[in-house]
mmCIF file of C-alpha atoms in Angstrom:
data_model
loop_
_atom_site.group_PDB
_atom_site.id
_atom_site.type_symbol
_atom_site.label_atom_id
_atom_site.label_comp_id
_atom_site.label_asym_id
_atom_site.label_seq_id
_atom_site.Cartn_x
_atom_site.Cartn_y
_atom_site.Cartn_z
ATOM 1 C CA ASN A 1 33.261 -24.614 11.727
ATOM 2 C CA ALA A 2 31.959 -21.482 13.417
ATOM 3 C CA GLY A 3 29.964 -20.469 10.313
ATOM 4 C CA VAL A 4 29.253 -16.739 10.258
ATOM 5 C CA THR A 5 30.362 -14.758 13.288
ATOM 6 C CA GLN A 6 29.606 -11.149 14.170
ATOM 7 C CA THR A 7 31.014 -8.726 16.719
ATOM 8 C CA PRO A 8 29.911 -7.055 18.851
ATOM 9 C CA LYS A 9 26.669 -8.684 19.961
ATOM 10 C CA PHE A 10 25.272 -5.468 21.369
ATOM 11 C CA GLN A 11 26.326 -1.847 21.207
ATOM 12 C CA VAL A 12 24.972 1.466 22.455
ATOM 13 C CA LEU A 13 26.078 4.613 20.638
ATOM 14 C CA LYS A 14 25.356 8.270 21.002
ATOM 15 C CA THR A 15 24.167 10.214 17.966
ATOM 16 C CA GLY A 16 27.161 11.227 15.863
ATOM 17 C CA GLN A 17 29.504 8.505 17.090
ATOM 18 C CA SER A 18 31.063 6.084 14.661
ATOM 19 C CA MET A 19 31.573 2.355 14.846
ATOM 20 C CA THR A 20 32.394 -0.688 12.761
ATOM 21 C CA LEU A 21 30.484 -3.940 12.830
ATOM 22 C CA GLN A 22 32.623 -6.957 12.068
ATOM 23 C CA CYS A 23 31.633 -10.103 10.211
ATOM 24 C CA ALA A 24 33.684 -13.178 9.373
ATOM 25 C CA GLN A 25 32.865 -16.518 7.774
ATOM 26 C CA ASP A 26 34.890 -19.704 7.647
ATOM 27 C CA MET A 27 32.898 -21.512 4.945
ATOM 28 C CA ASN A 28 35.007 -20.257 2.027
ATOM 29 C CA HIS A 29 32.004 -18.375 0.653
ATOM 30 C CA ASN A 30 32.469 -15.837 -2.100
ATOM 31 C CA SER A 31 29.496 -13.571 -1.411
ATOM 32 C CA MET A 32 28.754 -11.665 1.776
ATOM 33 C CA TYR A 33 25.861 -9.427 2.795
ATOM 34 C CA TRP A 34 24.774 -6.920 5.409
ATOM 35 C CA TYR A 35 21.094 -6.628 6.364
ATOM 36 C CA ARG A 36 19.189 -4.685 8.935
ATOM 37 C CA GLN A 37 16.028 -5.976 10.581
ATOM 38 C CA ASP A 38 13.428 -3.612 11.969
ATOM 39 C CA PRO A 39 10.015 -4.443 13.432
ATOM 40 C CA GLY A 40 7.409 -4.771 10.696
ATOM 41 C CA MET A 41 10.010 -4.248 7.952
ATOM 42 C CA GLY A 42 11.594 -7.635 7.551
ATOM 43 C CA LEU A 43 15.244 -7.919 6.546
ATOM 44 C CA ARG A 44 16.523 -5.224 4.202
ATOM 45 C CA LEU A 45 19.778 -5.382 2.288
ATOM 46 C CA ILE A 46 22.261 -2.617 3.083
ATOM 47 C CA TYR A 47 25.340 -3.640 1.063
ATOM 48 C CA TYR A 48 26.704 -6.787 -0.427
ATOM 49 C CA SER A 49 29.930 -8.129 -1.835
ATOM 50 C CA ALA A 50 29.600 -10.680 -4.612
ATOM 51 C CA SER A 51 33.304 -11.504 -4.449
ATOM 52 C CA GLU A 52 36.492 -10.341 -2.807
ATOM 53 C CA GLY A 53 37.320 -6.849 -4.017
ATOM 54 C CA THR A 54 33.775 -5.845 -5.010
ATOM 55 C CA THR A 55 30.964 -4.180 -3.105
ATOM 56 C CA ASP A 56 27.546 -2.921 -4.171
ATOM 57 C CA LYS A 57 24.683 -1.001 -2.653
ATOM 58 C CA GLY A 58 21.530 -2.720 -1.575
ATOM 59 C CA GLU A 59 18.134 -1.325 -0.754
ATOM 60 C CA VAL A 60 19.089 0.943 2.186
ATOM 61 C CA PRO A 61 22.777 1.990 1.879
ATOM 62 C CA ASN A 62 22.565 5.591 3.070
ATOM 63 C CA GLY A 63 24.610 6.276 6.193
ATOM 64 C CA TYR A 64 26.738 3.132 5.828
ATOM 65 C CA ASN A 65 30.017 2.084 4.262
ATOM 66 C CA VAL A 66 31.487 -1.366 3.851
ATOM 67 C CA SER A 67 34.862 -2.981 3.383
ATOM 68 C CA ARG A 68 35.536 -6.445 2.053
ATOM 69 C CA LEU A 69 38.827 -6.898 3.836
ATOM 70 C CA ASN A 70 39.533 -10.345 2.388
ATOM 71 C CA LYS A 71 37.501 -13.389 1.430
ATOM 72 C CA ARG A 72 36.580 -14.114 5.050
ATOM 73 C CA GLU A 73 35.748 -10.664 6.403
ATOM 74 C CA PHE A 74 33.166 -8.016 5.535
ATOM 75 C CA SER A 75 32.757 -4.989 7.804
ATOM 76 C CA LEU A 76 30.006 -2.400 8.043
ATOM 77 C CA ARG A 77 30.815 1.124 9.196
ATOM 78 C CA LEU A 78 28.549 3.819 10.534
ATOM 79 C CA GLU A 79 30.445 7.093 10.232
ATOM 80 C CA SER A 80 27.969 9.248 12.150
ATOM 81 C CA ALA A 81 25.298 7.182 13.852
ATOM 82 C CA ALA A 82 21.697 8.388 13.892
ATOM 83 C CA PRO A 83 18.743 7.131 15.971
ATOM 84 C CA SER A 84 17.174 5.829 12.726
ATOM 85 C CA GLN A 85 20.030 3.329 12.560
ATOM 86 C CA THR A 86 18.846 1.629 15.725
ATOM 87 C CA SER A 87 18.265 -1.897 14.483
ATOM 88 C CA VAL A 88 19.486 -5.476 14.497
ATOM 89 C CA TYR A 89 22.199 -6.041 11.910
ATOM 90 C CA PHE A 90 22.781 -9.403 10.301
ATOM 91 C CA CYS A 91 25.664 -10.534 8.185
ATOM 92 C CA ALA A 92 25.185 -13.416 5.742
ATOM 93 C CA SER A 93 27.257 -15.335 3.242
ATOM 94 C CA LYS A 94 26.844 -17.810 0.422
ATOM 95 C CA THR A 95 28.918 -19.651 -2.111
ATOM 96 C CA SER A 96 28.873 -18.917 -5.816
ATOM 97 C CA GLY A 97 26.328 -20.879 -7.779
ATOM 98 C CA GLN A 98 24.211 -21.466 -4.698
ATOM 99 C CA GLU A 99 21.296 -19.302 -3.645
ATOM 100 C CA THR A 100 20.967 -20.088 0.046
ATOM 101 C CA GLN A 101 22.461 -17.483 2.363
ATOM 102 C CA TYR A 102 23.688 -18.371 5.846
ATOM 103 C CA PHE A 103 23.308 -15.830 8.614
ATOM 104 C CA GLY A 104 25.343 -14.729 11.595
ATOM 105 C CA PRO A 105 23.830 -14.247 15.069
ATOM 106 C CA GLY A 106 23.286 -10.514 14.646
ATOM 107 C CA THR A 107 24.400 -7.291 16.304
ATOM 108 C CA ARG A 108 21.841 -5.292 18.237
ATOM 109 C CA LEU A 109 22.608 -1.569 17.898
ATOM 110 C CA LEU A 110 20.953 1.185 19.901
ATOM 111 C CA VAL A 111 21.644 4.788 18.932
ATOM 112 C CA LEU A 112 20.599 7.350 21.514
ATOM 113 C CA GLU B 1 8.384 -2.538 -7.369
ATOM 114 C CA ASP B 2 9.596 -5.938 -6.231
ATOM 115 C CA LYS B 3 7.864 -7.201 -3.125
ATOM 116 C CA VAL B 4 7.254 -10.261 -0.983
ATOM 117 C CA VAL B 5 4.155 -10.408 1.217
ATOM 118 C CA GLN B 6 3.589 -12.896 4.000
ATOM 119 C CA SER B 7 0.369 -13.738 5.770
ATOM 120 C CA PRO B 8 -0.795 -13.939 8.404
ATOM 121 C CA LEU B 9 1.466 -11.551 10.304
ATOM 122 C CA SER B 10 0.877 -13.474 13.507
ATOM 123 C CA LEU B 11 -0.592 -16.824 14.447
ATOM 124 C CA VAL B 12 -1.352 -18.365 17.834
ATOM 125 C CA VAL B 13 -2.124 -22.088 18.007
ATOM 126 C CA HIS B 14 -2.101 -24.994 20.446
ATOM 127 C CA GLU B 15 0.266 -27.907 20.293
ATOM 128 C CA GLY B 16 -0.900 -30.493 17.805
ATOM 129 C CA ASP B 17 -2.545 -28.009 15.454
ATOM 130 C CA THR B 18 -1.611 -27.765 11.783
ATOM 131 C CA VAL B 19 -0.683 -24.365 10.385
ATOM 132 C CA THR B 20 -0.261 -22.957 6.892
ATOM 133 C CA LEU B 21 1.890 -19.908 6.279
ATOM 134 C CA ASN B 22 1.573 -17.973 3.054
ATOM 135 C CA CYS B 23 4.082 -16.102 0.939
ATOM 136 C CA SER B 24 3.275 -14.259 -2.280
ATOM 137 C CA TYR B 25 5.826 -12.491 -4.441
ATOM 138 C CA GLU B 26 6.164 -10.079 -7.320
ATOM 139 C CA VAL B 27 9.810 -10.088 -8.252
ATOM 140 C CA THR B 28 11.599 -9.328 -11.504
ATOM 141 C CA ASN B 29 13.992 -12.059 -12.632
ATOM 142 C CA PHE B 30 12.708 -14.481 -10.010
ATOM 143 C CA ARG B 31 14.966 -17.496 -9.482
ATOM 144 C CA SER B 32 13.835 -19.305 -6.361
ATOM 145 C CA LEU B 33 12.106 -18.927 -3.021
ATOM 146 C CA LEU B 34 13.669 -19.575 0.363
ATOM 147 C CA TRP B 35 12.073 -20.218 3.741
ATOM 148 C CA TYR B 36 13.884 -19.448 6.989
ATOM 149 C CA LYS B 37 13.037 -19.966 10.658
ATOM 150 C CA GLN B 38 14.128 -17.241 13.069
ATOM 151 C CA GLU B 39 14.057 -17.932 16.766
ATOM 152 C CA LYS B 40 16.033 -15.605 18.978
ATOM 153 C CA LYS B 41 18.923 -14.851 16.709
ATOM 154 C CA ALA B 42 20.001 -15.810 13.209
ATOM 155 C CA PRO B 43 17.532 -16.958 10.566
ATOM 156 C CA THR B 44 18.171 -20.618 9.841
ATOM 157 C CA PHE B 45 17.523 -22.145 6.448
ATOM 158 C CA LEU B 46 14.539 -24.454 5.957
ATOM 159 C CA PHE B 47 13.792 -24.897 2.257
ATOM 160 C CA MET B 48 14.694 -23.698 -1.187
ATOM 161 C CA LEU B 49 11.998 -24.001 -3.876
ATOM 162 C CA THR B 50 12.752 -23.583 -7.533
ATOM 163 C CA SER B 51 10.179 -25.606 -9.434
ATOM 164 C CA SER B 52 6.415 -25.407 -9.290
ATOM 165 C CA GLY B 53 4.437 -28.203 -7.747
ATOM 166 C CA ILE B 54 7.314 -30.124 -6.207
ATOM 167 C CA GLU B 55 6.872 -30.454 -2.461
ATOM 168 C CA LYS B 56 9.882 -30.168 -0.215
ATOM 169 C CA LYS B 57 9.523 -31.990 3.081
ATOM 170 C CA SER B 58 11.494 -32.178 6.294
ATOM 171 C CA GLY B 59 9.846 -33.987 9.165
ATOM 172 C CA ARG B 60 6.641 -32.146 10.054
ATOM 173 C CA LEU B 61 7.441 -29.226 7.765
ATOM 174 C CA SER B 62 6.652 -29.087 4.074
ATOM 175 C CA SER B 63 6.567 -26.403 1.442
ATOM 176 C CA ILE B 64 5.477 -25.955 -2.149
ATOM 177 C CA LEU B 65 5.830 -23.277 -4.807
ATOM 178 C CA ASP B 66 3.324 -22.137 -7.444
ATOM 179 C CA LYS B 67 5.195 -20.101 -10.059
ATOM 180 C CA LYS B 68 2.064 -19.432 -12.073
ATOM 181 C CA GLU B 69 0.176 -17.853 -9.183
ATOM 182 C CA LEU B 70 3.387 -16.477 -7.600
ATOM 183 C CA PHE B 71 3.067 -17.891 -4.116
ATOM 184 C CA SER B 72 4.412 -20.461 -1.740
ATOM 185 C CA ILE B 73 3.060 -22.084 1.384
ATOM 186 C CA LEU B 74 4.798 -23.565 4.390
ATOM 187 C CA ASN B 75 2.874 -26.234 6.291
ATOM 188 C CA ILE B 76 3.670 -27.396 9.794
ATOM 189 C CA THR B 77 1.741 -30.409 11.090
ATOM 190 C CA ALA B 78 1.397 -31.506 14.721
ATOM 191 C CA THR B 79 2.928 -28.265 15.947
ATOM 192 C CA GLN B 80 5.145 -28.225 19.016
ATOM 193 C CA THR B 81 6.207 -25.389 21.300
ATOM 194 C CA GLY B 82 9.627 -25.572 19.690
ATOM 195 C CA ASP B 83 8.059 -24.439 16.424
ATOM 196 C CA SER B 84 7.428 -21.019 17.966
ATOM 197 C CA ALA B 85 9.425 -18.585 15.861
ATOM 198 C CA ILE B 86 9.237 -16.027 13.078
ATOM 199 C CA TYR B 87 9.070 -17.680 9.667
ATOM 200 C CA LEU B 88 10.574 -15.675 6.841
ATOM 201 C CA CYS B 89 10.262 -16.194 3.148
ATOM 202 C CA ALA B 90 12.605 -14.584 0.656
ATOM 203 C CA ALA B 91 12.621 -14.418 -3.130
ATOM 204 C CA VAL B 92 15.935 -14.788 -4.915
ATOM 205 C CA TYR B 93 16.285 -12.447 -7.868
ATOM 206 C CA ASN B 94 19.091 -11.703 -10.280
ATOM 207 C CA THR B 95 21.986 -13.873 -9.197
ATOM 208 C CA ASP B 96 22.847 -12.749 -5.731
ATOM 209 C CA LYS B 97 20.068 -10.894 -3.970
ATOM 210 C CA LEU B 98 17.179 -11.741 -1.692
ATOM 211 C CA ILE B 99 14.069 -9.738 -0.958
ATOM 212 C CA PHE B 100 12.383 -10.731 2.280
ATOM 213 C CA GLY B 101 8.828 -10.645 3.465
ATOM 214 C CA THR B 102 8.083 -9.206 6.891
ATOM 215 C CA GLY B 103 7.628 -12.645 8.394
ATOM 216 C CA THR B 104 4.904 -14.587 10.196
ATOM 217 C CA ARG B 105 5.232 -14.848 13.967
ATOM 218 C CA LEU B 106 4.021 -18.269 15.114
ATOM 219 C CA GLN B 107 3.334 -18.935 18.775
ATOM 220 C CA VAL B 108 2.528 -22.488 19.840
ATOM 221 C CA PHE B 109 1.111 -22.968 23.330
ATOM 222 C CA PRO B 110 0.945 -26.254 25.247
#
């Protein structure tokens, strides 16, 4: 099992460009999450999907959209990137009834 | 406002030392507390604590939760350089969400 995978690993964008971060899990988990991690801020929840077909906002959703494409895949889209979105983005997943989330390796995004 | 606070922010020790990392929380609808270790990439799961006073142990690492005083500690005995990492605690609230502390950066030198 690969667990949680994320692509790309690293990306540089110019202000105003758009991009989609991809996340997939092969653990048959129902719930999936997107976090961003900034120095001194810890991990903050952007969006989550408790089950296929549902998505909800987290703590810092502004400037992002998500799509739960199917049970395995959960993508995060930046429509018009801003320098404030420079961060490391982590995807996570968990199974229903359990509370432990399992994380992907992260995507480092730099917006110039 | 829900929050999780970790202390210290940073810790530098020598191999063989014992360290204690602290995590306090104020979270509505608290369910459990999780500890993660983050080296270069993904946070990896260490412990889940749900009940007060019951120690979870894995090798040189152990952790305990105090639901009355709203805190948890993570102990690492006989530290090794491989223990160098950021240690994150997170409170589970409602049914699906985590709120993380900012982490404690541990550096272990030979």
